[in-house]
XYZ file of C-alpha atoms in Angstrom:
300
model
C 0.000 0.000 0.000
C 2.997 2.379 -0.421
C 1.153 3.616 -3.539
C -0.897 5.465 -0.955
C 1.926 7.697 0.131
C 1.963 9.615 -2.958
C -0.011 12.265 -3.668
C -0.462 12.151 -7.233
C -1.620 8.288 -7.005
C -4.359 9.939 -4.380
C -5.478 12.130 -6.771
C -5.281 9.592 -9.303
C -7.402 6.699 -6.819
C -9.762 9.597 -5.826
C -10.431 10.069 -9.246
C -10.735 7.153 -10.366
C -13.500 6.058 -7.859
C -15.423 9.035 -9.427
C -15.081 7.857 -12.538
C -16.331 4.116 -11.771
C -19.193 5.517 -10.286
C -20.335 7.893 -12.743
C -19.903 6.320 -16.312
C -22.082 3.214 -15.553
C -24.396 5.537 -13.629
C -25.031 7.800 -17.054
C -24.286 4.241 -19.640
C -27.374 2.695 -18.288
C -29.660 5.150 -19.387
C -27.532 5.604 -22.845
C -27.473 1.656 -23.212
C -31.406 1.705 -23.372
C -31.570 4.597 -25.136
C -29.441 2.161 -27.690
C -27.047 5.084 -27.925
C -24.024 2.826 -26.868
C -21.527 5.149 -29.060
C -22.981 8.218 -28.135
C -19.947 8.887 -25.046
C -17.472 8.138 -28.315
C -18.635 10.743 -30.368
C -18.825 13.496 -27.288
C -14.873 12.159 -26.797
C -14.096 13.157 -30.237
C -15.966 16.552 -29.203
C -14.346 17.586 -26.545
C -10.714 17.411 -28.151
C -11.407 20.658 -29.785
C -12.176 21.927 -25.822
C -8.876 20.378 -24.603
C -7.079 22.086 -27.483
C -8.893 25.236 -26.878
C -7.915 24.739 -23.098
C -4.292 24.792 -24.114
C -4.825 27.787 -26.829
C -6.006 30.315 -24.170
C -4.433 29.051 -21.460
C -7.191 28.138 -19.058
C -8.423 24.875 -17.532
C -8.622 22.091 -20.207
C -11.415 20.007 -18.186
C -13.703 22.877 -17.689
C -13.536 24.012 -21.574
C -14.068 20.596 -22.487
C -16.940 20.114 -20.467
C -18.285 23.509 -22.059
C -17.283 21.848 -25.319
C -18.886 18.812 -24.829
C -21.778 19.944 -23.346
C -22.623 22.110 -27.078
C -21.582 19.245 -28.608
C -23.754 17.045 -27.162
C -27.396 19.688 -27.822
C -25.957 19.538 -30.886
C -26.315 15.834 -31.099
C -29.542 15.591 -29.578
C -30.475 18.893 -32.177
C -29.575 16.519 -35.398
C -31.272 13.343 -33.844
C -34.683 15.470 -33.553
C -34.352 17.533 -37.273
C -31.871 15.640 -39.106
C -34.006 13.002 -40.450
C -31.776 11.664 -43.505
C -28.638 13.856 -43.182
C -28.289 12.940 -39.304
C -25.778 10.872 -40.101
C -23.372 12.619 -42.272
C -23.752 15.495 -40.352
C -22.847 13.401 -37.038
C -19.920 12.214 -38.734
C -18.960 16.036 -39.805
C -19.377 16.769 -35.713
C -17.281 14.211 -34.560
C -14.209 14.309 -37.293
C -14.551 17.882 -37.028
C -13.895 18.030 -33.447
C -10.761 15.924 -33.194
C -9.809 17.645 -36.100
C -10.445 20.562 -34.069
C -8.624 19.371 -30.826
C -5.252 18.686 -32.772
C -4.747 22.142 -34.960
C -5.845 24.275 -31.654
C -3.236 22.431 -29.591
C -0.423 23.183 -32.427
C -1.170 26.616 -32.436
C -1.354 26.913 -28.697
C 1.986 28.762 -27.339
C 4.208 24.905 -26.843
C 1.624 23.028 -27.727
C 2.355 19.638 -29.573
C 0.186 16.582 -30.602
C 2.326 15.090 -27.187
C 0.054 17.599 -25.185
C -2.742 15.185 -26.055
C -1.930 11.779 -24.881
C -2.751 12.214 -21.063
C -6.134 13.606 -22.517
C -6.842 10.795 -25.122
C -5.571 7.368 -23.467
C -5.626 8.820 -19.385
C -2.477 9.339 -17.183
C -1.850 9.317 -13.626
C 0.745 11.527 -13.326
C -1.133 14.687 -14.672
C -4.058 14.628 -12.316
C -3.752 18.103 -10.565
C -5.406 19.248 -7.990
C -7.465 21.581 -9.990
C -8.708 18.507 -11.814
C -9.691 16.588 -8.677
C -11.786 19.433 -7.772
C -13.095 19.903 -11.246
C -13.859 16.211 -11.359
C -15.570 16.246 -7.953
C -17.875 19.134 -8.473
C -19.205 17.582 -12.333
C -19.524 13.979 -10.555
C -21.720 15.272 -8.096
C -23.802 16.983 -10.823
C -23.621 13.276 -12.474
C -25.051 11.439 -9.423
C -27.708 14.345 -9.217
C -28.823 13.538 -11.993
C -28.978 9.836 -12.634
C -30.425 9.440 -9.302
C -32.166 12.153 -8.407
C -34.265 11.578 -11.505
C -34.013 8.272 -12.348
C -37.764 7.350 -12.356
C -38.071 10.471 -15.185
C -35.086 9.193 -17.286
C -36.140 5.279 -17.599
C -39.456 5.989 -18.671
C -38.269 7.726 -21.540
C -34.937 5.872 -22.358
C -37.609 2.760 -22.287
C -40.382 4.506 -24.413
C -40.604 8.021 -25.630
C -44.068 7.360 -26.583
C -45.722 6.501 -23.499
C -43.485 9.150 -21.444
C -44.338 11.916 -23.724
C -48.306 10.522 -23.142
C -47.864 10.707 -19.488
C -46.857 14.056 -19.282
C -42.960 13.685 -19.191
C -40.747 16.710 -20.738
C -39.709 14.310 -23.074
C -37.008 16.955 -25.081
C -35.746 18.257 -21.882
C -35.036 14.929 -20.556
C -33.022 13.571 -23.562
C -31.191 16.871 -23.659
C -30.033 16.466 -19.834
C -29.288 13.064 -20.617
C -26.959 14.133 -23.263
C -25.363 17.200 -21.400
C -25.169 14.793 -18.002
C -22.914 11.944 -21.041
C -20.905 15.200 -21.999
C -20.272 15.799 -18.366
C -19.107 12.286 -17.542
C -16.989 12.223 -20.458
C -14.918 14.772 -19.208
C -14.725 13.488 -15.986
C -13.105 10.458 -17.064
C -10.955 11.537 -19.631
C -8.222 11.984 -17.164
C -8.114 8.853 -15.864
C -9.244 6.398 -18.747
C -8.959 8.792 -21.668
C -11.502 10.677 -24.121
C -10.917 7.567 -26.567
C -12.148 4.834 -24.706
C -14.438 6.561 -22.314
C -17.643 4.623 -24.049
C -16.324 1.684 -22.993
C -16.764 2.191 -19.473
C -19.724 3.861 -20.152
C -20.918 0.783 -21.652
C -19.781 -2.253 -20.931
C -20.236 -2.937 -17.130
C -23.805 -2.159 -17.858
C -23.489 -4.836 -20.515
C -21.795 -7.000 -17.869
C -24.638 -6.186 -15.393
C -27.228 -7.090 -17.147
C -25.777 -10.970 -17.916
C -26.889 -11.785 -14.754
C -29.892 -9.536 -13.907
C -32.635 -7.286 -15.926
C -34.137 -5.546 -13.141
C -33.112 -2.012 -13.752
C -32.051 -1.070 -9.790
C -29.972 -4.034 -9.471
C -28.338 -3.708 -12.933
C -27.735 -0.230 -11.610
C -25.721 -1.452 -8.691
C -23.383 -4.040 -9.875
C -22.875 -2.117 -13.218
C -21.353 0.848 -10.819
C -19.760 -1.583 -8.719
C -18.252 -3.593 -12.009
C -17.380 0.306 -12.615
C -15.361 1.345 -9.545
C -13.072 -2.400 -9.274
C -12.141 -2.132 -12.680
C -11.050 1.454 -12.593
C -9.167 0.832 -9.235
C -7.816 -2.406 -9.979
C -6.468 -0.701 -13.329
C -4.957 1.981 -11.408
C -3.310 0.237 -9.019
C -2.040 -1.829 -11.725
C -0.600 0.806 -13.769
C 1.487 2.342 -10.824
C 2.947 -1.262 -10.479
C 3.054 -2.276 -14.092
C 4.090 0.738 -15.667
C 1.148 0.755 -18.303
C -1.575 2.764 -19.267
C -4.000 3.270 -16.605
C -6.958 4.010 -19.452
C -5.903 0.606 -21.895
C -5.605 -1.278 -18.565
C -9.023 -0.590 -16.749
C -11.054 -1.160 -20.182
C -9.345 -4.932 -20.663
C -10.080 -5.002 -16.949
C -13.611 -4.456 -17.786
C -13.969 -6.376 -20.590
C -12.243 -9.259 -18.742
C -15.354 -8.772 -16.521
C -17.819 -8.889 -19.236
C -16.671 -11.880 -20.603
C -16.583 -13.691 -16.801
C -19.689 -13.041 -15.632
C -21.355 -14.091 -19.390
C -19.169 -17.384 -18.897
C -21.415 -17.510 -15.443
C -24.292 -16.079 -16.873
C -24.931 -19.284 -18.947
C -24.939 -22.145 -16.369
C -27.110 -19.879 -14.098
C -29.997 -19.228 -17.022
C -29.640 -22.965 -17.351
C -30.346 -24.006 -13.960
C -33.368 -21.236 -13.720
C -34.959 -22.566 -16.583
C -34.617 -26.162 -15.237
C -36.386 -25.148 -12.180
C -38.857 -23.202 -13.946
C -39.892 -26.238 -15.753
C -39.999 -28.474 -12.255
C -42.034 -25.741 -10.750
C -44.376 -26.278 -13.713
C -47.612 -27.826 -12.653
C -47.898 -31.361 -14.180
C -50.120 -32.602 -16.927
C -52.957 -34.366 -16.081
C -52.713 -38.381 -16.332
C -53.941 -40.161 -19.398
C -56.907 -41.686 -17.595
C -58.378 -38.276 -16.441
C -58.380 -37.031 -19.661
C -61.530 -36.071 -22.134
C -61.924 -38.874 -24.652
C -62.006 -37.471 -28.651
C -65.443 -36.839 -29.333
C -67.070 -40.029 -30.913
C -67.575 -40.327 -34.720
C -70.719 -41.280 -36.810
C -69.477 -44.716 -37.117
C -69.094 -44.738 -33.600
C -72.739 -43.430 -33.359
C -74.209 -46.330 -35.379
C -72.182 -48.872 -34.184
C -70.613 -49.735 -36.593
């Protein structure tokens, strides 16, 4: 535990813990939303803040999250008018923003495609003070939201339709839900990177929901999946010497892929005992004879 003496692997632990609560906490709603990709795209987004960040010389979490968060209205903006074009012009937003991200950095006073890496793929080292605070203040904004109003954001990740029909602010909902995504995003881009962000967005949820599909429980082990993956792959790259971001998403899929391998004998032995709890048939003997045909009748 000398790991713990440091204060930069503090930081780096604190943050991480933030991180594995939060992404699950907003992936759950994106995953049934089927909008698995949607904390990718906001990643390529908010390169253009981090490379602003550098440019004017302020605080490159809190422009990205400013970033990200237009981004991500934007996104929600094309999903509701874009009809055809939504695509192409999704693609446009994303490309354009890493794009973005890497000219603003080269024109920023030192600024070189190096200034990136900590922001794209995570790094221990480079979590300041200023970004634990950052990252504590948007987290709590996170939790606010997915739990606070969790009731409001199922029924519409689960059916617009009926939400909209029972009164829900159906656009204001899927807005927050996209500006809380942009929010998380930058949260964990200092610890797991803006490039592979969705995955921990994503895939404990995925992971979760192999062995349960009520949506409270899937809540809690997805978060839990969240914050041992992101710790273990912390601890891991302090000893290891590795990329905390690459190591906590194998970690996670390494999850996935364990609890689907005991997923399968589980579903198995429920629907054996389904099928014993089934009442049995009634015997041959106590059963209603065919009905009798006209040969039968005239005895023949």
């Amino acid at each position: 535990m000398e790991f713990l003496n440091y204060a930069f692997m503090q930081r780096a632990l604190l943050a991480a813990v933030l991180v594995g609560i939060t992404a699950p906490a907003v992936g759950i709603y994106l995953v049934q939303r089927r909008q698995a990709l949607m904390g990718d795209g906001i990643g390529h987004v908010a390169m253009t803040g981090v490379g602003l960040g550098f440019l004017l010389s302020t605080s490159p979490v809190w422009m990205a999250t400013a970033v990200s968060v237009l981004g991500a209205v934007l996104m929600e903006l094309i999903r509701w008018y874009g009809r055809t074009r939504g695509d192409i012009a999704l693609a446009m937003l994303f490309y354009g923003g890493m794009a973005g991200g890497v000219m603003l950095i080269n024109l920023a006073p030192g600024g070189s495609n190096a200034n990136l890496t900590s922001y794209l793929f995570g790094s221990l080292s480079t979590v300041s003070p200023s970004d634990v605070t950052a990252i504590c203040v948007l987290a709590a904004f996170v939790l606010l939201v997915t739990l606070g109003l969790r009731r409001q954001l199922f029924a519409v990740s689960q059916d617009e339709e009926f939400a909209r029909v029972t009164g829900l602010p159906v656009r204001a909902l899927n807005l927050l839900t996209a500006v809380t995504a942009a929010v998380t995003v930058t949260v964990a881009m200092r610890v797991v990177g803006l490039l592979l962000v969705s995955a921990l967005m994503v895939v404990p949820v995925a992971a979760a929901q192999q062995l349960t599909r009520s949506f409270t429980v899937t809540f809690v082990i997805a978060v839990a999946i969240g914050v041992a993956v992101t710790v273990s792959g912390t601890i891991t790259s302090y000893y290891q010497d590795v990329p905390p971001g690459a190591t906590i998403v194998l970690l996670t899929i390494a999850a996935f892929l364990a609890l689907t391998a005991l997923a399968t004998p589980l579903a198995r032995r429920r629907a054996r005992a389904a099928a014993a709890a089934r009442p049995a048939p009634d015997p041959a003997e106590c059963t209603i004879p065919a009905a009798r045909g006209t040969a039968d009748e005239i005895g023949v």
